[in-house]
Coordinates of C-alpha atoms and ligand atoms in Angstrom, one line a residue:
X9 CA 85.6 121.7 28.2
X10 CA 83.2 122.0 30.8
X11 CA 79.6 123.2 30.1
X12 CA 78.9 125.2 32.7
X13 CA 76.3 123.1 34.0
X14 CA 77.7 122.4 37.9
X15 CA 75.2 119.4 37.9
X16 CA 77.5 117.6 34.8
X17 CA 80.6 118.8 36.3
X18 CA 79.5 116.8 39.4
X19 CA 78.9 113.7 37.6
X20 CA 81.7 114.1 36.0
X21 CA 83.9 114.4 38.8
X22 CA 82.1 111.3 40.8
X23 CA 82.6 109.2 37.7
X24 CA 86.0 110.3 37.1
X25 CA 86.7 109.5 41.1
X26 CA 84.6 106.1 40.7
X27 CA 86.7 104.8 37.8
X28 CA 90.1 105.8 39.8
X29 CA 88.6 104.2 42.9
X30 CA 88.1 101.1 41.1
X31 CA 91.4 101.1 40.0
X32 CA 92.8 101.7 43.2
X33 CA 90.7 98.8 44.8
X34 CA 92.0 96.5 41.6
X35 CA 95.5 97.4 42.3
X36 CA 95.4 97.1 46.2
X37 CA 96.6 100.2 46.9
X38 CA 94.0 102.3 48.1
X39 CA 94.6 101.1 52.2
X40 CA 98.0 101.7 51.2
X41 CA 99.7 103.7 54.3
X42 CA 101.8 105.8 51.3
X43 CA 100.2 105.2 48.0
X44 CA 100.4 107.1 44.5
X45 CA 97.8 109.0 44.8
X46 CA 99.1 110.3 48.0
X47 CA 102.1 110.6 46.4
X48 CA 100.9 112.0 43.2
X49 CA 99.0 114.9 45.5
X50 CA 102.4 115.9 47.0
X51 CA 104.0 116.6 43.6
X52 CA 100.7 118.4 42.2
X53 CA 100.3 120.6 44.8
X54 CA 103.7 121.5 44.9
X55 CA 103.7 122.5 41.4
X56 CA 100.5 124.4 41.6
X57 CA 101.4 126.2 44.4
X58 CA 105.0 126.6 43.3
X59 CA 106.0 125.1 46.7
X60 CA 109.4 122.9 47.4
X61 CA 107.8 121.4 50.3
X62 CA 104.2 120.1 50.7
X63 CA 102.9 117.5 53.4
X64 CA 99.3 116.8 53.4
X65 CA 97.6 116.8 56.6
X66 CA 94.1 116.1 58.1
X67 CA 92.4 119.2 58.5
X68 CA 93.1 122.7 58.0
X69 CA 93.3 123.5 61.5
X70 CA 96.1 120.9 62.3
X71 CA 97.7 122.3 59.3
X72 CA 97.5 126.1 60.8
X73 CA 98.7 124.7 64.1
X74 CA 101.2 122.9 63.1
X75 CA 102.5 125.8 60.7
X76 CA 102.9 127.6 63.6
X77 CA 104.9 125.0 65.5
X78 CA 107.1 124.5 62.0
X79 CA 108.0 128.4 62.3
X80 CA 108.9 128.3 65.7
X81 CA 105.9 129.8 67.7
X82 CA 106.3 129.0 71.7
X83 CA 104.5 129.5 74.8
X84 CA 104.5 132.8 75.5
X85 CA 105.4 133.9 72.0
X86 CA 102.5 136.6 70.4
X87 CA 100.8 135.8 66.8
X88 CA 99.0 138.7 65.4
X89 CA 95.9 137.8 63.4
X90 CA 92.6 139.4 62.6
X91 CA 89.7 139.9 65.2
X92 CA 87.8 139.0 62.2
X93 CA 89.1 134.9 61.2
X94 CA 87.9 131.3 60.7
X95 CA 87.5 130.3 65.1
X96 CA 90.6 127.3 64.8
X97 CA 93.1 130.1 64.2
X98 CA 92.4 131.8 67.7
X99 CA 92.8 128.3 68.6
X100 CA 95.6 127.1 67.3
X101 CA 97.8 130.0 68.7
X102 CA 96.4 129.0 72.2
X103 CA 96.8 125.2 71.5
X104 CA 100.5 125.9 71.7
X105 CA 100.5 128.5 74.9
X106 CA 100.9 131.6 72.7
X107 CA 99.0 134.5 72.7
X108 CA 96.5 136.1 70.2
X109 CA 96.7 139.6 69.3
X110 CA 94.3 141.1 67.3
X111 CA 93.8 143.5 64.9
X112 CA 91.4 144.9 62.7
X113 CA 90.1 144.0 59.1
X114 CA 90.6 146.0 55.9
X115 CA 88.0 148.5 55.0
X116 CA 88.0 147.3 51.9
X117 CA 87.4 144.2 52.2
X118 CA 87.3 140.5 55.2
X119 CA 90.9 140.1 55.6
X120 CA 93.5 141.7 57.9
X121 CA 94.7 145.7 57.6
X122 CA 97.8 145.5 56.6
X123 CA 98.0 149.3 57.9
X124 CA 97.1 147.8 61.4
X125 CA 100.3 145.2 61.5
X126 CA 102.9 147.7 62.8
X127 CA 101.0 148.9 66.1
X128 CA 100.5 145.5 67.1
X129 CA 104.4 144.0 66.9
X130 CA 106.0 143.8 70.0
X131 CA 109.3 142.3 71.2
X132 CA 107.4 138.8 72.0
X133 CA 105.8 138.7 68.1
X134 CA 106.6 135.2 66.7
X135 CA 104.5 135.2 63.7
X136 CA 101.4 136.9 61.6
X137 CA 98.4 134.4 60.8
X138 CA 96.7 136.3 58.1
X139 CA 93.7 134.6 56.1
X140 CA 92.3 135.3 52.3
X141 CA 88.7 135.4 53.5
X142 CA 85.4 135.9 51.0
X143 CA 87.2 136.5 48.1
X144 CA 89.0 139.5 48.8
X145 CA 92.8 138.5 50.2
X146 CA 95.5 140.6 52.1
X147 CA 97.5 142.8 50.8
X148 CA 100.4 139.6 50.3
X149 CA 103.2 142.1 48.4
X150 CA 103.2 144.3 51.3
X151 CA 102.6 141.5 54.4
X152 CA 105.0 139.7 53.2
X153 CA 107.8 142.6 52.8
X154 CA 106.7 144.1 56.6
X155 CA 107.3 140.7 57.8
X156 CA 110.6 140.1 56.4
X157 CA 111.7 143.6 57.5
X158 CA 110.8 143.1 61.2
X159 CA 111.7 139.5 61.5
X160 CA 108.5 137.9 61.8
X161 CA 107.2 134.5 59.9
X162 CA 104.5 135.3 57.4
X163 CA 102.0 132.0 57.4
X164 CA 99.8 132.3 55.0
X165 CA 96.0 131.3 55.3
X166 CA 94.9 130.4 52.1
X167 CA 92.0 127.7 52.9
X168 CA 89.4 129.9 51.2
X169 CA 91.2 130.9 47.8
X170 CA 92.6 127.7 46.0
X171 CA 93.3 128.8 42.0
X172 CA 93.6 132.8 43.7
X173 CA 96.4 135.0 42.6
X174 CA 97.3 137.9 44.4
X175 CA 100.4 140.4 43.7
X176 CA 101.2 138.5 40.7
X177 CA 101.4 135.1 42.2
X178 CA 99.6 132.3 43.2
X179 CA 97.9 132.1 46.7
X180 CA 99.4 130.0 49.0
X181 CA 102.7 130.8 47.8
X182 CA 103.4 133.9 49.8
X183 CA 103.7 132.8 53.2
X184 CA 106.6 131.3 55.3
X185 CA 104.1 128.3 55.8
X186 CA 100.9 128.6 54.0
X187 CA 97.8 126.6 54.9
X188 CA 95.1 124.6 52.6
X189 CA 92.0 123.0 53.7
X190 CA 90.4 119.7 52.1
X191 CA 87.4 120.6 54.3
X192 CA 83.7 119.2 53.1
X193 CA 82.6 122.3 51.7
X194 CA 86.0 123.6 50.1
X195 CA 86.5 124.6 46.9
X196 CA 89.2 121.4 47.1
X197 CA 87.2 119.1 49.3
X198 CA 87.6 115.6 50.4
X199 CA 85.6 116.0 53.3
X200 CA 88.4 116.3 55.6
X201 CA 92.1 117.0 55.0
X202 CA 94.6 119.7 54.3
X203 CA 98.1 120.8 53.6
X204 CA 100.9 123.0 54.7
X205 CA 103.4 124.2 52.4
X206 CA 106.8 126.0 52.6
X207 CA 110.1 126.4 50.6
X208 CA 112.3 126.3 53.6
X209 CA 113.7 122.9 54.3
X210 CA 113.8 123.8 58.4
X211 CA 110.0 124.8 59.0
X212 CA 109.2 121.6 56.9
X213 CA 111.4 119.6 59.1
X214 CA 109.7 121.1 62.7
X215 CA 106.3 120.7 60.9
X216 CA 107.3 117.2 60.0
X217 CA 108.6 116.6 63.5
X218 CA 105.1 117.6 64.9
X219 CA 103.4 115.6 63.1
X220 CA 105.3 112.7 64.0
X221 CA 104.6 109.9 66.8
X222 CA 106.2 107.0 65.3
X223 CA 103.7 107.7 62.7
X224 CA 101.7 110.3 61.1
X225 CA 99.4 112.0 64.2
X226 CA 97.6 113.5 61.4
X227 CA 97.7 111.5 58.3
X228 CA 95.9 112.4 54.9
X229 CA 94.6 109.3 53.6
X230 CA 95.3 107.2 50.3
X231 CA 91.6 107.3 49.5
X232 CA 91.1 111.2 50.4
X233 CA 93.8 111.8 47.7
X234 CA 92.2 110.2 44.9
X235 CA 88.8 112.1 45.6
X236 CA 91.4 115.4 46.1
X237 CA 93.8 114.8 42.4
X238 CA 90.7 115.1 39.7
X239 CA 90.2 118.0 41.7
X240 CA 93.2 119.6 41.5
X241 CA 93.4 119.0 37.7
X242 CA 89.7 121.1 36.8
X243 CA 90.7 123.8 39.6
X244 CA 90.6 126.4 36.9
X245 CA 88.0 125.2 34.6
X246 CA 85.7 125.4 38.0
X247 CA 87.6 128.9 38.8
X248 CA 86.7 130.5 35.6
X249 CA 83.3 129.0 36.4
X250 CA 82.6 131.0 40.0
X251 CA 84.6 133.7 38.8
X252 CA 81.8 134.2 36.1
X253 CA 79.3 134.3 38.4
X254 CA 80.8 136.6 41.0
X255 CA 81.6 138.9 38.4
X256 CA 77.6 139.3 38.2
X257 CA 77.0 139.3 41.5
X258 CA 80.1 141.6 42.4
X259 CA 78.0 144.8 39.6
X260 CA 75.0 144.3 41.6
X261 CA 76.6 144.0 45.3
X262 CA 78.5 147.4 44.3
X263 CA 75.8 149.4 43.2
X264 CA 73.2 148.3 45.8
X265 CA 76.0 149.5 48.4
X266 CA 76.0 146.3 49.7
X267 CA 79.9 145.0 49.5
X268 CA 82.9 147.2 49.9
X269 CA 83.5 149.9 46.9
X270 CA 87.1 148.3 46.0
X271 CA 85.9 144.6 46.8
X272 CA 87.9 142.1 46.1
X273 CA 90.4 144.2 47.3
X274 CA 94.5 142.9 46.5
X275 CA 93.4 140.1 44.3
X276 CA 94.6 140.4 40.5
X277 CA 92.5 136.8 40.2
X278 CA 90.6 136.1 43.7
X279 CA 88.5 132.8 44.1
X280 CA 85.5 132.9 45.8
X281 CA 84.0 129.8 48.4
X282 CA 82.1 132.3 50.1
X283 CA 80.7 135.3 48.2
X284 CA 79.9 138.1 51.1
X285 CA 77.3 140.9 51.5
X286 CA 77.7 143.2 54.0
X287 CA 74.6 144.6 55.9
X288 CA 74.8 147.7 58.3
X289 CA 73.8 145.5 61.4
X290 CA 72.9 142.3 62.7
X291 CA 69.0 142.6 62.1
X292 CA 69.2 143.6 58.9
X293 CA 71.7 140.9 57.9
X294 CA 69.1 138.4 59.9
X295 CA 65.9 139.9 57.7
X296 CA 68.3 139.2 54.6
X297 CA 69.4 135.7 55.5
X298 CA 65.5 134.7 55.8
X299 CA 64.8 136.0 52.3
X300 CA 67.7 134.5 50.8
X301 CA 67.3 130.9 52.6
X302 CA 63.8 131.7 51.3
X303 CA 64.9 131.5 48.1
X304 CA 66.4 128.4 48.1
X305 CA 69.8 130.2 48.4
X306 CA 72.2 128.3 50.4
X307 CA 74.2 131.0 52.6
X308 CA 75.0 131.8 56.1
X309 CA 76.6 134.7 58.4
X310 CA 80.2 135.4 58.7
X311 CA 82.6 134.7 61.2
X312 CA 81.8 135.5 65.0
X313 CA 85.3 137.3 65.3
X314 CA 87.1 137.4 68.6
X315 CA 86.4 141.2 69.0
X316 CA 84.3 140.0 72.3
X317 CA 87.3 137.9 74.0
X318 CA 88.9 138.9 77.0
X319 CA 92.3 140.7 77.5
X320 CA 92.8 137.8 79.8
X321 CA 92.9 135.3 76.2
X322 CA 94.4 137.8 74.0
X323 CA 95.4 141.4 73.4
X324 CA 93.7 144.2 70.9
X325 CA 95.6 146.7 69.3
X326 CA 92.9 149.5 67.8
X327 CA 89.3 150.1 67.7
X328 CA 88.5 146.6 65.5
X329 CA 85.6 148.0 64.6
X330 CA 85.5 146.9 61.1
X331 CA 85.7 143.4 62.2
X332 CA 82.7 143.9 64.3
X333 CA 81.1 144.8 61.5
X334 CA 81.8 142.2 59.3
X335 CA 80.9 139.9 62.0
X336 CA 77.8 141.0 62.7
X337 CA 76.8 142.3 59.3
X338 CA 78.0 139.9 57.0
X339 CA 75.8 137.0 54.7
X340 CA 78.0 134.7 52.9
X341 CA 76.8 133.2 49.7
X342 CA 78.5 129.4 49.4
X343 CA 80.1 128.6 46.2
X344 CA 77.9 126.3 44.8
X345 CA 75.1 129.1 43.8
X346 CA 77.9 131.1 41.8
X347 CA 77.3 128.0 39.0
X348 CA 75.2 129.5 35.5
X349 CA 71.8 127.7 36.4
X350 CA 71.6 129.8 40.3
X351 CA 72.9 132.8 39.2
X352 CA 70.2 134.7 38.5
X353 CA 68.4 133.8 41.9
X354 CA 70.7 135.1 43.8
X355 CA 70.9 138.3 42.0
X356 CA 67.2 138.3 42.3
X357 CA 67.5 138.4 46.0
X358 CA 70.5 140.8 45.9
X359 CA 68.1 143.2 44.0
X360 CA 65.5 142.8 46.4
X361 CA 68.0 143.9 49.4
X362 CA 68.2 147.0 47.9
X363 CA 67.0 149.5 50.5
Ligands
PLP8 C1 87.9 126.1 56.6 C2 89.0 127.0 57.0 C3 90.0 126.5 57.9 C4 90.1 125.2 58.5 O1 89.9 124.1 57.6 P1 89.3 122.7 58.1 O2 89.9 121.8 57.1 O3 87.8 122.9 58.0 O4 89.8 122.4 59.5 C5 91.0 127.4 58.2 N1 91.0 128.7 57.8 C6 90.0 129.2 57.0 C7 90.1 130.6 56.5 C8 89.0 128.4 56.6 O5 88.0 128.9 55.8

């Protein structure tokens, strides 16, 4: 068992990734083009995720992109996603032609208003692109049964909540495709890297197809996935970890007002990379991210959102004002300070924002 100290569970985890780098460099496999651990990662994540189909990728950008390619999305083709979301998913949906259209974010929470999605469907709609963002996720029960109803893939951003479950089931098992990220400061990270992940045999095949020149366009490799399999293995020691310390945080964030009354909103089990506050404005958020960096604390804003692009780049269906909000109000507490021994700073400083 772990003892709660995040310095020994880093140690631990770079010795346990020493010794099976040794032993990769022993056996000659760690250049390998398709090695075990490669292997190995394929058939773990899989079974965590309760997913037939898994290919591991190099970022979790490609992965979104190429999730939408594997579910058909074309040029001229619309993908609804939230005017609040990580920048690469605007991206992605223009990287293959497609338009954005954009919706706003959940009161009670930083991911998409399910209540929005219906407004924004149009004959051209392709896909949704919905994200589990700060620990609260989407509403995935009723996502997932709108977009079955109307015809539309579901993919599934679940980058931010590996070890989540939501509706009674694991993220990153609710979408037609859904998305991970290996990315350096994920809660699986081996700097770079990610995964897409599907039970239908057809998107894997387009996905596949994408990512093919000959070889692999965008390869995970061997060495990535023997930092990425200890990893996988103390995912829920280290959940049960961060969920401790949000649970503190979360009491204080409610009853100084500064979070969402029925934050984490849809998660029976959310996981938390970035632990948000929201502030009523952009100064005040500013004044607050001073104090905090102060502090030692290691945070930062939110997302920029896309609420400020051009109907020439995308289309808005709604006011969005919520996702202004969070964009300009929000501070995001990384991970890391969610371990025992930083806990009570950062409740310290969530005192002191009391107004
Ligand atoms: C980090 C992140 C990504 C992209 O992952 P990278 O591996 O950094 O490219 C996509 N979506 C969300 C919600 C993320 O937080």
């Amino acid at each position: 068992m772990s003892s709660g100290d995040p310095g020994s569970d880093d140690r631990s985890l770079a010795s346990r990734i020493a010794a099976d780098l040794a032993a990769a460099l022993a056996a000659g496999t760690w250049n390998a083009y398709d090695g075990p651990a490669g292997r190995e990662l394929l058939v773990s994540l899989g079974r965590r995720f309760s997913r037939r189909h898994v290919q591991t990728v190099a970022s979790g950008t490609i992965a979104v992109e190429l999730a939408l390619r594997g579910v058909g999305v074309r040029a001229g083709d619309e993908v609804i996603l939230a005017a609040y979301d990580f920048p690469g998913n605007f991206r992605a949906i223009e990287a293959i032609g497609a338009t954005p259209v954009l919706i706003d974010v959940d009161p009670a929470g930083w991911s998409l208003d399910v209540d929005s999605v219906a407004a924004a469907i149009s004959p051209s709609t392709r896909a949704l692109l919905a994200s589990h963002l700060h620990g609260s996720g989407f509403d995935a029960p009723r996502l997932s049964a709108l977009a079955t109803e109307r015809g539309i893939a579901l993919i599934e951003d679940a980058c931010q909540v590996p070890g989540a479950t939501i509706g009674g089931r694991v993220a990153g098992s609710w979408g037609a495709v859904s998305v991970l990220s290996f990315g350096g400061s994920k809660l699986l990270s081996a700097g770079r890297g990610g995964a897409v992940l599907t039970d239908d045999p057809q998107i894997d095949q387009r996905m596949r197809i994408a990512n093919d020149r000959g070889n692999l366009a965008y390869p995970l490799s061997e060495l990535q996935a023997i930092a990425l399999l200890p990893q996988l293995e103390r995912l829920d020691v280290m959940h049960r970890l961060r969920q401790r310390g949000a649970e503190r945080l979360l009491e204080m964030a409610h009853s100084a007002g500064l979070i969402p009354d029925r934050h984490p909103a849809n998660a029976d089990d959310p996981a938390w990379y970035k632990f948000p506050l929201q502030f009523p404005d952009e100064a005040t958020r500013d004044a607050a991210r001073a104090r905090f960096e102060q502090a030692g604390i290691a945070c930062g804003e939110g997302f920029r959102g896309f609420w400020r692009r051009t109907s020439r780049r995308c289309r808005a269906v709604g006011s969005l004002d919520v996702a202004r909000l969070r964009s300009v109000g929000s501070l995001l507490i990384d991970h890391r300070e969610l371990a025992d021994d930083r806990i009570e700073r950062v409740a310290a400083a969530i005192e002191a924002s009391r107004d």
